[in-house]
């Protein structure tokens, strides 16, 4: 490091002291941030979630994605390095053969959203598969199947395995997509596997099982007002998928236009021999939470600093 020449002036000595202290602090923080790749992910994850400037969030998101990819390429053991990152949603099948990671980037004061994801083999059967957000293309419908390169993106909060008519295993995915300033989209998709290839969307949703394979929906999309409480998830008590019935109405916010508003009624999808059959009415016998809340924090989980290290309470 080049140190400026300082005369005996007390003010100059004060400037030198401040310069050295600032440099030492910056060096310390940089060293701590870059100590491990996981530390760096924690740092960039915090920036992309909380930075006040969008350009900082975008920069952090690009670096987070690149480093995350590098870590996954180290093999299945890398799961232990990333599984506790607070930014991520993780979903695993019953046999824990792979893990589906998703996360999101919010910009323009929660009016623009971008989604990221990977599928990682936990048995080293295939290389990490990156998911490329295709939702904003306007070409995602309820009647199409997509590859990971054209992912109908969402932040997934639940995954449930089920058996297809041919006996193969598939997975219901439940997620949310920010979509736009005024509207959100709840997503119920199907993830299925052929060898080491994964696909999104399969015609398993409909009214009659015998016709679903030809005319059924491959996913369910629920567009609704950003401030409306909407539920879409598998309900173990009812043993079916429960979701709000939405009415198309004019939004109350200037410039919002038509949007989905919960009617107060519920409908569902019941599993039957590989298909999910539409149930037009689900009578509520108890209070179903309107929104899908995040899991409560673990009481025994230690508090952590910016770099993920435990700190004293």
mmCIF file of C-alpha atoms in Angstrom, residues 40 75 198:
data_model
loop_
_atom_site.group_PDB
_atom_site.id
_atom_site.type_symbol
_atom_site.label_atom_id
_atom_site.label_comp_id
_atom_site.label_asym_id
_atom_site.label_seq_id
_atom_site.Cartn_x
_atom_site.Cartn_y
_atom_site.Cartn_z
ATOM 1 C CA UNK A 40 -20.012 -14.222 -0.194
ATOM 2 C CA UNK A 75 -21.088 -31.957 -6.224
ATOM 3 C CA UNK A 198 -36.847 -32.339 -16.053
#
